[in-house]
Short mmCIF file of C-alpha atoms and ligand atoms in Angstrom, two decimals:
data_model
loop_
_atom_site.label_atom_id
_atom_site.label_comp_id
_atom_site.label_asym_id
_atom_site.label_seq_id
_atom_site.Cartn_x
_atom_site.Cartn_y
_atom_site.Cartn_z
CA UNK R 5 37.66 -1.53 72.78
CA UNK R 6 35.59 1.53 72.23
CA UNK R 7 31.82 1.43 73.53
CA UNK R 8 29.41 2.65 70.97
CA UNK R 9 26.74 4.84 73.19
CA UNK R 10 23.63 2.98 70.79
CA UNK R 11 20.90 6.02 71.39
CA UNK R 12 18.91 4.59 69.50
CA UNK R 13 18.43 1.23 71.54
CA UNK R 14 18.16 3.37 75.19
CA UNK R 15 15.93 5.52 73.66
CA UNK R 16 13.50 2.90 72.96
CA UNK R 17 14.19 1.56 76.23
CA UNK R 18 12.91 4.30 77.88
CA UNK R 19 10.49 4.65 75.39
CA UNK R 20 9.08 1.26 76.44
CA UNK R 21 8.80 2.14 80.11
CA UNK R 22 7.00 5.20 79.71
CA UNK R 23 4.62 3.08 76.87
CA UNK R 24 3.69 1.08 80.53
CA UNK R 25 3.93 4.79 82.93
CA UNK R 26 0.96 6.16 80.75
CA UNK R 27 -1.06 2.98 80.20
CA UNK R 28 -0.80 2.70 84.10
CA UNK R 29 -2.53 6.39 83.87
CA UNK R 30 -4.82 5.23 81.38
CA UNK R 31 -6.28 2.55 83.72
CA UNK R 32 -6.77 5.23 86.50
CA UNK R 33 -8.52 7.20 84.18
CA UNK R 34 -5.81 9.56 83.16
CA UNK R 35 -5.23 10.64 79.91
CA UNK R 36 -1.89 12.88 78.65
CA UNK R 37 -2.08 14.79 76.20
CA UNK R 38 0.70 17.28 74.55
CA UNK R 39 -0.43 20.38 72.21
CA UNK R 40 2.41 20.49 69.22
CA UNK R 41 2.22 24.15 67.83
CA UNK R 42 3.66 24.66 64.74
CA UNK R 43 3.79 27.58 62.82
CA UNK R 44 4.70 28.06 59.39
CA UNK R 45 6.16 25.67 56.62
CA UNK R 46 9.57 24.74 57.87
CA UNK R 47 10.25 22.00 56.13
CA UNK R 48 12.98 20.44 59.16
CA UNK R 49 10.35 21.59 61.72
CA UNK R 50 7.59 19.89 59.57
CA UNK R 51 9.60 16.61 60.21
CA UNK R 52 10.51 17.36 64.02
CA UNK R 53 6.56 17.45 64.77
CA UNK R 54 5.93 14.82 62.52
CA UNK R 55 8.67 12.48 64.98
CA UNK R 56 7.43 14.20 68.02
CA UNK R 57 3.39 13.11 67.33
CA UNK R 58 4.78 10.12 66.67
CA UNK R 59 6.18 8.96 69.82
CA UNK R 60 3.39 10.13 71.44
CA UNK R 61 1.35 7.58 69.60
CA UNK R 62 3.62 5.10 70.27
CA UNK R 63 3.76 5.45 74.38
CA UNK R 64 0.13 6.61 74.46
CA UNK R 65 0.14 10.00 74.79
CA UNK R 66 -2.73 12.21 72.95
CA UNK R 67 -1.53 14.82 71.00
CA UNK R 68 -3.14 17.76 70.03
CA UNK R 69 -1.68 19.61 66.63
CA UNK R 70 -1.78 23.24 66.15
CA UNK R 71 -0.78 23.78 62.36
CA UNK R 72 -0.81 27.59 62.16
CA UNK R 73 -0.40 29.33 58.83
CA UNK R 74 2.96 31.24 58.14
CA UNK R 75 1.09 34.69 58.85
CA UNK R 76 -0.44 34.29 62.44
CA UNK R 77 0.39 36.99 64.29
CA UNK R 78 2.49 37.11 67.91
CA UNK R 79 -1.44 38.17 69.37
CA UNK R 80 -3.34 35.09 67.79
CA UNK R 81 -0.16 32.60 68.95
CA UNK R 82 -0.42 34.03 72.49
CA UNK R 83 -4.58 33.73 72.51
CA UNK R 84 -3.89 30.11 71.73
CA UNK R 85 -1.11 29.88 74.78
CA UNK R 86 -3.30 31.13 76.91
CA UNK R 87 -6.08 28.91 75.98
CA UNK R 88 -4.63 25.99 76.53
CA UNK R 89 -2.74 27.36 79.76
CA UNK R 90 -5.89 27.25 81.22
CA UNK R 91 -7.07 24.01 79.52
CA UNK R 92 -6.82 21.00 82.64
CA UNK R 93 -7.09 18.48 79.84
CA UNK R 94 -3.50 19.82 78.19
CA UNK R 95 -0.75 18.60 80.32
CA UNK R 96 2.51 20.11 77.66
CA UNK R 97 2.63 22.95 75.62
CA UNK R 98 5.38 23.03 73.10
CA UNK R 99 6.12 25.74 70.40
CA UNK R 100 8.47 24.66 67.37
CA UNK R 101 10.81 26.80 66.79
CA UNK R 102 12.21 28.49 64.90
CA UNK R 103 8.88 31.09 64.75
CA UNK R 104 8.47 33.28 61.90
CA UNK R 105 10.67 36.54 62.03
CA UNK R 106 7.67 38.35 62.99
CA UNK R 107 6.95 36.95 66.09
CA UNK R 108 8.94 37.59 68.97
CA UNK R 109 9.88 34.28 70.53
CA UNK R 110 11.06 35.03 73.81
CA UNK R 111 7.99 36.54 74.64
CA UNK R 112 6.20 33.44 73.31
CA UNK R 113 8.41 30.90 75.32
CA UNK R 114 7.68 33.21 78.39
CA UNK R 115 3.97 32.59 77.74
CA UNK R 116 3.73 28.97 78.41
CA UNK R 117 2.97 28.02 81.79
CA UNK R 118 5.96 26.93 83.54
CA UNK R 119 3.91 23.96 85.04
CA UNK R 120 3.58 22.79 80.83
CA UNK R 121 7.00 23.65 79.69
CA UNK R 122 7.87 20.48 78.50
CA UNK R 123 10.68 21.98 76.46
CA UNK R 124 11.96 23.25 79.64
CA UNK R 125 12.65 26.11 77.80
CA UNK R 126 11.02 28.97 80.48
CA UNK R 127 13.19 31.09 83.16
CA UNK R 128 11.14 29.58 85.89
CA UNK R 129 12.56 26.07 85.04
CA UNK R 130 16.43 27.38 83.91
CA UNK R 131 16.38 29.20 87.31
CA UNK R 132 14.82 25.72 89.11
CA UNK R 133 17.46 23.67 87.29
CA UNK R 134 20.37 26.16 88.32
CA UNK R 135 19.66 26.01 92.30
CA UNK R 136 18.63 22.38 92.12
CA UNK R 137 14.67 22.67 92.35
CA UNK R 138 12.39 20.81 90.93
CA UNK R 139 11.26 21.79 87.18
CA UNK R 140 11.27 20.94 83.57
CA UNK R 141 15.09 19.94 82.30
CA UNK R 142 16.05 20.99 78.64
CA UNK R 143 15.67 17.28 76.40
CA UNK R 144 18.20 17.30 74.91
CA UNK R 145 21.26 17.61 77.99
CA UNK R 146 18.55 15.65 80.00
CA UNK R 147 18.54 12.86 77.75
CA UNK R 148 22.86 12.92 77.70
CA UNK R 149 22.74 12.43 81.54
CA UNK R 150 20.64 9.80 80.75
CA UNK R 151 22.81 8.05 78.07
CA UNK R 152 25.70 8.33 80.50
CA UNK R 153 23.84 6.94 83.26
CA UNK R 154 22.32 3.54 81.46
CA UNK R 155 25.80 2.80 80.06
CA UNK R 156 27.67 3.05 83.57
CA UNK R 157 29.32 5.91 83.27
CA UNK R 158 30.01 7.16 86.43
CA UNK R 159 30.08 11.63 86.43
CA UNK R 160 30.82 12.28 90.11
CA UNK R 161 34.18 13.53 90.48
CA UNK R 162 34.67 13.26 86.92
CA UNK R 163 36.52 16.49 84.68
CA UNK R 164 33.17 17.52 82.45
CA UNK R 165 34.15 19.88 79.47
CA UNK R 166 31.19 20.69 77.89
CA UNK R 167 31.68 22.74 74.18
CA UNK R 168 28.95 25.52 73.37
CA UNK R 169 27.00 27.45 75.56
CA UNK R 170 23.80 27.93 74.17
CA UNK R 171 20.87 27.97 76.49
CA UNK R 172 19.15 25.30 75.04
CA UNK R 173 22.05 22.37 75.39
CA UNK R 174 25.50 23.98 76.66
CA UNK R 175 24.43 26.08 80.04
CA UNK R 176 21.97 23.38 81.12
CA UNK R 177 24.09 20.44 80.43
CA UNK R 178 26.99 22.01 82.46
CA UNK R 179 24.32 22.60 85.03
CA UNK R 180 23.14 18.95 85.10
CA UNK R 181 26.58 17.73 85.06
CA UNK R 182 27.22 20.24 88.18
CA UNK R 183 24.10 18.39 89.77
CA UNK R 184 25.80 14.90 89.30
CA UNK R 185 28.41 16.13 90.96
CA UNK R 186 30.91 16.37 87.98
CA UNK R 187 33.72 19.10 87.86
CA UNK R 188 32.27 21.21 85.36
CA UNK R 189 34.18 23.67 82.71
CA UNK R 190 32.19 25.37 79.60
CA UNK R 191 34.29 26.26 76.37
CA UNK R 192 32.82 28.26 73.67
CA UNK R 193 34.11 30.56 70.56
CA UNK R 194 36.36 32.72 72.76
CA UNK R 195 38.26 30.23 74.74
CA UNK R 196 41.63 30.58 74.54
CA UNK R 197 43.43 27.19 73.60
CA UNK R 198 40.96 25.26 73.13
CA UNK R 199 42.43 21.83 73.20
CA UNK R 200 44.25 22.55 76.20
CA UNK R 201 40.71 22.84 77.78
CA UNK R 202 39.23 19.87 75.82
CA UNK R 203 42.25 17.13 76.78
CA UNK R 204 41.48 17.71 80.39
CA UNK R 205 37.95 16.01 79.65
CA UNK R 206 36.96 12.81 81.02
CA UNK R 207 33.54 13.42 79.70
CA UNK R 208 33.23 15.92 76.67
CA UNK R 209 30.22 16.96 75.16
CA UNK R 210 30.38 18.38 72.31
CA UNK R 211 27.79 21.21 70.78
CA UNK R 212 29.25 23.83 68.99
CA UNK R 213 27.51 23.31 65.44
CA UNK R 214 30.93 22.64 63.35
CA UNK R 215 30.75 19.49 61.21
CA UNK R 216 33.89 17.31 62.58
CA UNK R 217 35.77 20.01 64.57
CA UNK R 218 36.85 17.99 67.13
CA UNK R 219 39.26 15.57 65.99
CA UNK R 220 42.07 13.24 67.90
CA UNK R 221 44.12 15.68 69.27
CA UNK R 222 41.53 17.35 71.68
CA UNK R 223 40.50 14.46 73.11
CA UNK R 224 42.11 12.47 76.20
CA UNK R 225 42.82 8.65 75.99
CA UNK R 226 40.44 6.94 77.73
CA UNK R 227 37.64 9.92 76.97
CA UNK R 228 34.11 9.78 76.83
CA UNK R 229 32.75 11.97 74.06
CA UNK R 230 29.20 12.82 73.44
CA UNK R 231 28.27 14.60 70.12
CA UNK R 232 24.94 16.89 69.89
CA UNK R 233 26.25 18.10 66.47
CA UNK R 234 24.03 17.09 63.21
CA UNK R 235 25.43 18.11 59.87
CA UNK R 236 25.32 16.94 56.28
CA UNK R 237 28.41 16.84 54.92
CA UNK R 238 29.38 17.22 51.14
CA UNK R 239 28.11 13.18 50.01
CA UNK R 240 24.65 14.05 51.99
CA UNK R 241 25.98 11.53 55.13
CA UNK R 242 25.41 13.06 58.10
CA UNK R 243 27.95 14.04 60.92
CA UNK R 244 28.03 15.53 63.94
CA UNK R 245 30.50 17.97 65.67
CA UNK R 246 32.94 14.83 66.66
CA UNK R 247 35.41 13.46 63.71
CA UNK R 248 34.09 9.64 64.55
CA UNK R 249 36.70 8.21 62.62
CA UNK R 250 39.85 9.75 64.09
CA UNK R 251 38.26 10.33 67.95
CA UNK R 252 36.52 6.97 68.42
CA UNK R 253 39.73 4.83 68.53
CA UNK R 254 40.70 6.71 71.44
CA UNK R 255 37.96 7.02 73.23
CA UNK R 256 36.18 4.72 76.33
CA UNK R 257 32.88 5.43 74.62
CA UNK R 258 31.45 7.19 72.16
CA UNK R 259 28.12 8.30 70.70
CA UNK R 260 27.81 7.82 66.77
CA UNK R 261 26.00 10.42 65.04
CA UNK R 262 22.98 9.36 63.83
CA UNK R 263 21.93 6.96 66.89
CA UNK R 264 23.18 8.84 69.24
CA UNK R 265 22.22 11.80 71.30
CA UNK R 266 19.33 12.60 68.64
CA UNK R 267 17.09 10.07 69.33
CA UNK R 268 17.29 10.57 73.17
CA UNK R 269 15.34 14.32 72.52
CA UNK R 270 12.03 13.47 71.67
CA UNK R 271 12.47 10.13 74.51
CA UNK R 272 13.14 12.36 77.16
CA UNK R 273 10.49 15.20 75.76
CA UNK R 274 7.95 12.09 76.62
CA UNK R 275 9.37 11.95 80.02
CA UNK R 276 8.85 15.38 80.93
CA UNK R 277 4.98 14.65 79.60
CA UNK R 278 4.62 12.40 81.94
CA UNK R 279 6.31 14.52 84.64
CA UNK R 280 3.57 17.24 84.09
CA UNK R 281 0.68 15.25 85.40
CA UNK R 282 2.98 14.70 88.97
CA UNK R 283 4.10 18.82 88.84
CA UNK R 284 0.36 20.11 88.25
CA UNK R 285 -0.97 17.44 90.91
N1 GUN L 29 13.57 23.35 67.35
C1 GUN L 29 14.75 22.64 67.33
N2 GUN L 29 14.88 21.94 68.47
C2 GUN L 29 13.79 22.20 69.23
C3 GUN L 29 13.35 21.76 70.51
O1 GUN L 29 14.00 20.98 71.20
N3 GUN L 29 12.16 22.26 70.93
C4 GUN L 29 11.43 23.13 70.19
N4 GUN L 29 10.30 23.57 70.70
N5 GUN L 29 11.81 23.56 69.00
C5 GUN L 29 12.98 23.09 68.53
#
């Protein structure tokens, strides 16, 4: 029998603890509080702030929304990084992206204080993660470990493939996977035979942003397969990266896509909230 990884259910699991983390704050006098920036009209993004204020309301956490027109300028978006760099009330920063074309985002994710990178998104925590210091973790690949972890899947010793290498999910997940002592390959566009590489996988994660791509005959028996992908497909379903119907019945577990990885992002973006207030102690 396959296991269905249920996201959904963990995440409000650990959605539930940190409710009680930051209501144990609360009574020592400690508020959190997160500043959302958003700039511009992106509809998707529109909804991604809308879900992140959200769960802030819902464990307790104050957010502060920064709704900037489509026209602010790099200077005025760095003024308002700054500001609340220095602000001791404002524990995360986080900047939705995608930013306008005119703004250089690199420069604006360099901006943030590593100490409020929430995103984990800043060299100083990528370069913390990679020799195994403490820092900010990327959400998404923090919140796979996590899935993994509170459905007994053991990683040490394991064969990791990891799919995509983008420096938002792919390099950091291979790098948490390293941490937990997995044996770690990353595949990406230009790897030769690719399902020679996948089949090897007891754990595969999959993020390469191709509806379905991986189907039965990359995957091992036995398997676990996680799948970051999020597509509509032609009906207006959505789908991730992972063919569910042909990979599941040979896997050990699998995530379903939507209730999968998704809702463990903006779960483990709380966590790393919290983890601000014990980093800027
Ligand atoms: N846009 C899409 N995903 C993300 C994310 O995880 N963080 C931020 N800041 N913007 C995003």
């Amino acid at each position: 029998m396959t296991q269905i990884i249920d996201g959904k259910k963990i995440s409000q699991e650990i959605k539930d603890e940190l409710k009680e983390k930051v209501a144990a704050y609360k009574a020592n006098g400690k508020e959190i509080s997160l500043a959302v920036i958003l700039v511009g009209n992106d509809p998707a993004s529109q909804v991604y702030v809308g879900n992140k204020k959200k769960a802030c309301e819902y464990i307790g956490i104050k957010s502060l929304s920064y709704e900037l027109p489509e026209e602010t300028s790099e200077e005025e978006l760095l003024k308002l990084i700054d500001k609340l760099n220095n602000d001791p009330s404002v524990n995360g920063i986080l900047v939705q992206l995608p930013l306008p074309g005119a703004i250089d985002e690199e420069k604006v994710l360099n901006a943030i204080s590593p100490l409020k990178d929430v995103d984990g998104f800043h060299p100083m925590n990528v370069g913390a993660l990679c020799i195994g210091k403490e820092g900010f973790v990327s959400c998404t690949p923090a919140g796979i470990i996590e899935l993994l972890k509170r459905s007994g899947v053991e990683i040490a010793g394991k064969e990791c493939v990891v799919v995509g290498r983008s420096n938002i999910v792919g390099k950091p997940m291979s790098l948490l996977l390293l941490r937990e002592n997995g044996t770690v390959t990353v595949a990406h566009s230009k790897t030769r035979d690719l399902k020679e590489v996948t089949k090897r996988a007891d754990i595969l994660v999959v993020a390469i942003g191709k509806p379905k791509f991986i189907t039965a005959e990359y995957v091992k028996d036995g398997a676990v397969v996680i799948d970051v992908g999020i597509h509509r497909n032609e009906d207006k379903k959505l789908c991730g990266d992972v063919d569910y119907e042909s990979v599941a019945p040979k896997c050990s577990a699998i995530t379903p896509v939507p209730g999968g990885v998704g809702p463990m992002t903006i779960a483990m973006l709380m966590n790393n909230c919290i983890h601000s207030v014990e980093l800027n102690k």
